[in-house]
C-alpha positions in Angstrom: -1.5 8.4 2.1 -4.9 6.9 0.8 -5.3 3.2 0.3 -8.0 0.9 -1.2 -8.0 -2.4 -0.2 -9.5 -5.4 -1.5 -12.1 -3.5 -2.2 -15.3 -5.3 -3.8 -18.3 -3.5 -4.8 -21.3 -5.2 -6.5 -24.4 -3.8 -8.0 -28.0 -4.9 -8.2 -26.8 -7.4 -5.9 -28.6 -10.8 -5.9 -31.0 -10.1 -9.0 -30.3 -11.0 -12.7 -28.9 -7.5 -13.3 -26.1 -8.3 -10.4 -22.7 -6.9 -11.5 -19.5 -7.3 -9.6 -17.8 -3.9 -10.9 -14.8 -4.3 -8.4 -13.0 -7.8 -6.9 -9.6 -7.6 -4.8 -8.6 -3.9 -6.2 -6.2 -2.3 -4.7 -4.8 0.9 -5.1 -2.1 3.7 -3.1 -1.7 7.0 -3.4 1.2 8.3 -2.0 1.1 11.7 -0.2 1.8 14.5 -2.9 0.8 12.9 -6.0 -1.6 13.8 -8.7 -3.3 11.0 -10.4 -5.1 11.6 -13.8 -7.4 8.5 -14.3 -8.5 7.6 -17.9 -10.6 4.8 -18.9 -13.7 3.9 -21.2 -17.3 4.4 -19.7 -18.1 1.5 -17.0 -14.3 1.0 -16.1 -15.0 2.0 -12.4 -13.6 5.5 -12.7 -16.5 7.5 -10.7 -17.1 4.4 -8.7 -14.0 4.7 -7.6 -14.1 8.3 -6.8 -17.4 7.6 -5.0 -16.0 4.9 -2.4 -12.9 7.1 -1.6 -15.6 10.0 -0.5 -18.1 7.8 0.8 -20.7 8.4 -1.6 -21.2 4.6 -1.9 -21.0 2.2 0.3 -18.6 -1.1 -0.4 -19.4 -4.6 -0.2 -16.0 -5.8 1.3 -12.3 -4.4 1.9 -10.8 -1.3 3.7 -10.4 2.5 2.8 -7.5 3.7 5.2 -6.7 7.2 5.1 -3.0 8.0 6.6 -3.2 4.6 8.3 -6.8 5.3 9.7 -9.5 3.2 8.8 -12.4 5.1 7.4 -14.6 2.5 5.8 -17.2 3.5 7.6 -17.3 7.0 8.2 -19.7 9.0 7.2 -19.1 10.9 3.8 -20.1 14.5 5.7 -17.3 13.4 7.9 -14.2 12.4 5.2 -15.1 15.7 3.1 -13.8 17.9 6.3 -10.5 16.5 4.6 -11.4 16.1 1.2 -12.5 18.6 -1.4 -14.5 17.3 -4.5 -15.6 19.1 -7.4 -17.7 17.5 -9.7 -18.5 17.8 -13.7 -21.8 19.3 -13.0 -20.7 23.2 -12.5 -24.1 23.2 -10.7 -23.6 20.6 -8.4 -20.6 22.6 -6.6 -22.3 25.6 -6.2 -25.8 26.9 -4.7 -27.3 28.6 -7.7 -30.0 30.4 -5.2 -27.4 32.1 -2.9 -25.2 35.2 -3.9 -21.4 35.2 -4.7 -20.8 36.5 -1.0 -22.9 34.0 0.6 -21.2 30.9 -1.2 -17.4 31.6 -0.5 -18.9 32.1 3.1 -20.6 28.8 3.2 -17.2 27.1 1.7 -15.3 29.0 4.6 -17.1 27.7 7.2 -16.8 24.1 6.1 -17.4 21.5 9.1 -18.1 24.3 11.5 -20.8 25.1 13.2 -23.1 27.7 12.7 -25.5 28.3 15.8 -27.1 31.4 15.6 -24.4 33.6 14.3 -25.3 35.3 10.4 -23.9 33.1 7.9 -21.7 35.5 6.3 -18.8 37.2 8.3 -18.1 40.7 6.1 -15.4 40.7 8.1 -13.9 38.3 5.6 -15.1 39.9 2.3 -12.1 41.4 1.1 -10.3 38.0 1.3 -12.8 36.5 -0.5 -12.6 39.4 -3.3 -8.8 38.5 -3.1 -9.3 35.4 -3.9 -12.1 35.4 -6.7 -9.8 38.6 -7.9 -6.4 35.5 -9.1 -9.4 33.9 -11.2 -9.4 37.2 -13.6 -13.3 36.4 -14.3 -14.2 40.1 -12.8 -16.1 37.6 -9.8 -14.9 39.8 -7.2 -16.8 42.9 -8.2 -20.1 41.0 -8.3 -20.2 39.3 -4.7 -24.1 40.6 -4.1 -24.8 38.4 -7.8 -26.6 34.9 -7.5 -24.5 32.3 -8.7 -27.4 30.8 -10.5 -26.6 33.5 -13.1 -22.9 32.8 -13.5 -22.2 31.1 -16.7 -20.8 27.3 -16.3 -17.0 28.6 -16.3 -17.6 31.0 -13.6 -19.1 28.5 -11.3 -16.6 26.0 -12.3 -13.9 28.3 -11.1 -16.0 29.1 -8.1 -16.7 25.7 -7.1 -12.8 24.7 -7.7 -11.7 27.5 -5.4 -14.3 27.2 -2.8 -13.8 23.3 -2.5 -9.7 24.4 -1.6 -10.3 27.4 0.8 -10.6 25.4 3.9 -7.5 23.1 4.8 -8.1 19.3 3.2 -5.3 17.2 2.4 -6.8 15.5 -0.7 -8.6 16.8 -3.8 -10.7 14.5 -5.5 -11.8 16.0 -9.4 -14.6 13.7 -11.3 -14.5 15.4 -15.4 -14.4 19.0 -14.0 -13.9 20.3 -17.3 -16.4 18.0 -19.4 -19.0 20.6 -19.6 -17.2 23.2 -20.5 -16.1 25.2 -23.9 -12.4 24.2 -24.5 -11.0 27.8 -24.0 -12.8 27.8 -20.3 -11.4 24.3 -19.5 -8.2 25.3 -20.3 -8.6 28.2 -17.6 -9.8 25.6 -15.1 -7.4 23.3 -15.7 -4.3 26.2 -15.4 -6.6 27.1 -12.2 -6.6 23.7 -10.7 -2.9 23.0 -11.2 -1.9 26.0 -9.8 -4.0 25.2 -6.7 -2.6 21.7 -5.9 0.9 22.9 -6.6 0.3 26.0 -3.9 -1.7 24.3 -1.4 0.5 20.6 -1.6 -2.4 18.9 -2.6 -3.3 15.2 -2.9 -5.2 15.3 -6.3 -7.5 12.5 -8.3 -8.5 13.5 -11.3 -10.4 12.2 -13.7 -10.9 12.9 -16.9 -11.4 12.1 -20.6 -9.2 14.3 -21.9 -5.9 12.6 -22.5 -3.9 15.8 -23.7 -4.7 16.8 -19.8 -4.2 13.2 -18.7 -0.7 13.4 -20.1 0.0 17.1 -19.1 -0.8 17.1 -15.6 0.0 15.3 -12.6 3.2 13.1 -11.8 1.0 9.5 -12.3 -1.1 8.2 -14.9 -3.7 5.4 -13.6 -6.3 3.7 -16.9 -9.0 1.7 -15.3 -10.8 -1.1 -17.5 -13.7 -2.8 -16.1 -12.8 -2.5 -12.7 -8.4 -2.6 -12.7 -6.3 -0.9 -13.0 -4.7 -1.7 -16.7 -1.8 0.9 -16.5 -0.1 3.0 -13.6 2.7 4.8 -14.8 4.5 7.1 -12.3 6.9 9.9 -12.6 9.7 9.5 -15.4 7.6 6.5 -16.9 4.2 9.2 -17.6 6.3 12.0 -18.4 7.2 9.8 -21.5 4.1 9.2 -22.1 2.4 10.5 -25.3 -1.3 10.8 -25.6 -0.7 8.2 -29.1 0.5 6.0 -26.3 -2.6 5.5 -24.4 -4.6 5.8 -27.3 -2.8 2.9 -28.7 -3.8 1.2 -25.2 -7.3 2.1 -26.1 -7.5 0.7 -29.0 -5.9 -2.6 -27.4 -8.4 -3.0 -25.1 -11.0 -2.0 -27.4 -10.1 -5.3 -29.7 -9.4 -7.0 -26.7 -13.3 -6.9 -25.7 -14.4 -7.5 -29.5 -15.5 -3.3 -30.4 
């Protein structure tokens, strides 16, 4: 289980540009669940995201992770448990390195290296296996750099190679924002069937509200900084993307747009 507590994050902190993004949140996520997050830009929805994995630092409260406290661990340290795969394909990939040497590196996540080569061919065919369930033909082009792949490809890439070690939590910030609507859809089919195999504990957000309402057992909407809506189980699966639209458009008058 991952928990947020009291968790209070300022920026620009004692200037005229201070901004006090989060005060007292709170949030659980029970082990098992996938949460799609939805909110306007500036509702904490990447912040958030970014304190779980340790990107940022916070100003006051607790992150406990299955009743450990890991406020202050280092953010190399939480991503031995947690994957994260970001809406920059480029950002989850090393453009410079071949196909080969990439699934390597994501094998060999939070081990250490010493003077052994970096890629074990030993374990090439399992990569090919697993590039091969994408259906992107990857698996015959492991000696291609990745800096040629199109967006998709490395998407896919970045997706599977942030699951191939075992984590217990899978955190997704707009994974499919950059990408053509017929290769999101792939990713998003991808990514489902991943949590489902591997039991994952997902976050996902997204701006996509059709996805928002189609995957994942609990619907969070974040607005400046809370947590506006958290419907769970039976109550999202009712849900209709009209719904939170209407929600929208009731914050949206709410704050005077």
């Amino acid at each position: 289980m991952l928990e947020l507590r009291n968790i209070e994050k300022y920026y620009n902190p004692g200037t005229v540009n201070e901004m006090c993004l989060f005060h007292g949140f709170n949030l659980k996520v029970e082990k098992g669940e996938f949460v799609s997050v939805v909110g306007s830009n500036g509702s904490g929805k990447t912040s958030m995201l970014n304190i779980i994995c340790g990107s940022i630092p916070i100003d006051r409260g607790q992150i406990l992770l299955d009743g450990k406290d890991i406020t202050k661990e280092k953010e190399f340290r939480r991503n031995r448990r947690i994957g994260r795969v970001y809406q920059n394909p480029a950002l989850g990939t090393c453009p410079a390195m071949t196909i080969l040497e990439n699934m390597s590196l994501a094998d060999n996540k939070g081990s250490v290296y010493g003077l052994r080569r970096g890629t074990n061919k030993a374990r090439t065919e399992y990569y090919r296996e697993l590039l091969g369930q994408l259906g992107l033909g990857l698996e015959d082009k492991m000696d291609v750099k990745v800096g040629s792949l199109s967006g998709g490809q490395r998407q896919a890439m970045a997706l599977l190679m942030s699951t191939m070690t075992p984590i217990e939590f899978l955190i997704l910030d707009e994974h499919t924002a950059a990408l053509d609507p017929k290769t999101a859809e792939l990713i998003m089919q991808l990514t489902d069937k991943l949590v489902k195999e591997k039991k994952l504990t997902t976050i996902m957000v997204t701006h996509n509200l059709r996805y928002a309402v189609e995957y994942g057992n609990r619907l969070l909407m974040m607005h400046q900084g809370q947590a506006v809506l958290d419907l769970k189980r039976e109550e999202k699966q009712d849900m209709k993307v009209d719904d939170i639209l209407a929600k929208f458009n009731e914050i949206s008058i709410e704050c005077g747009n």
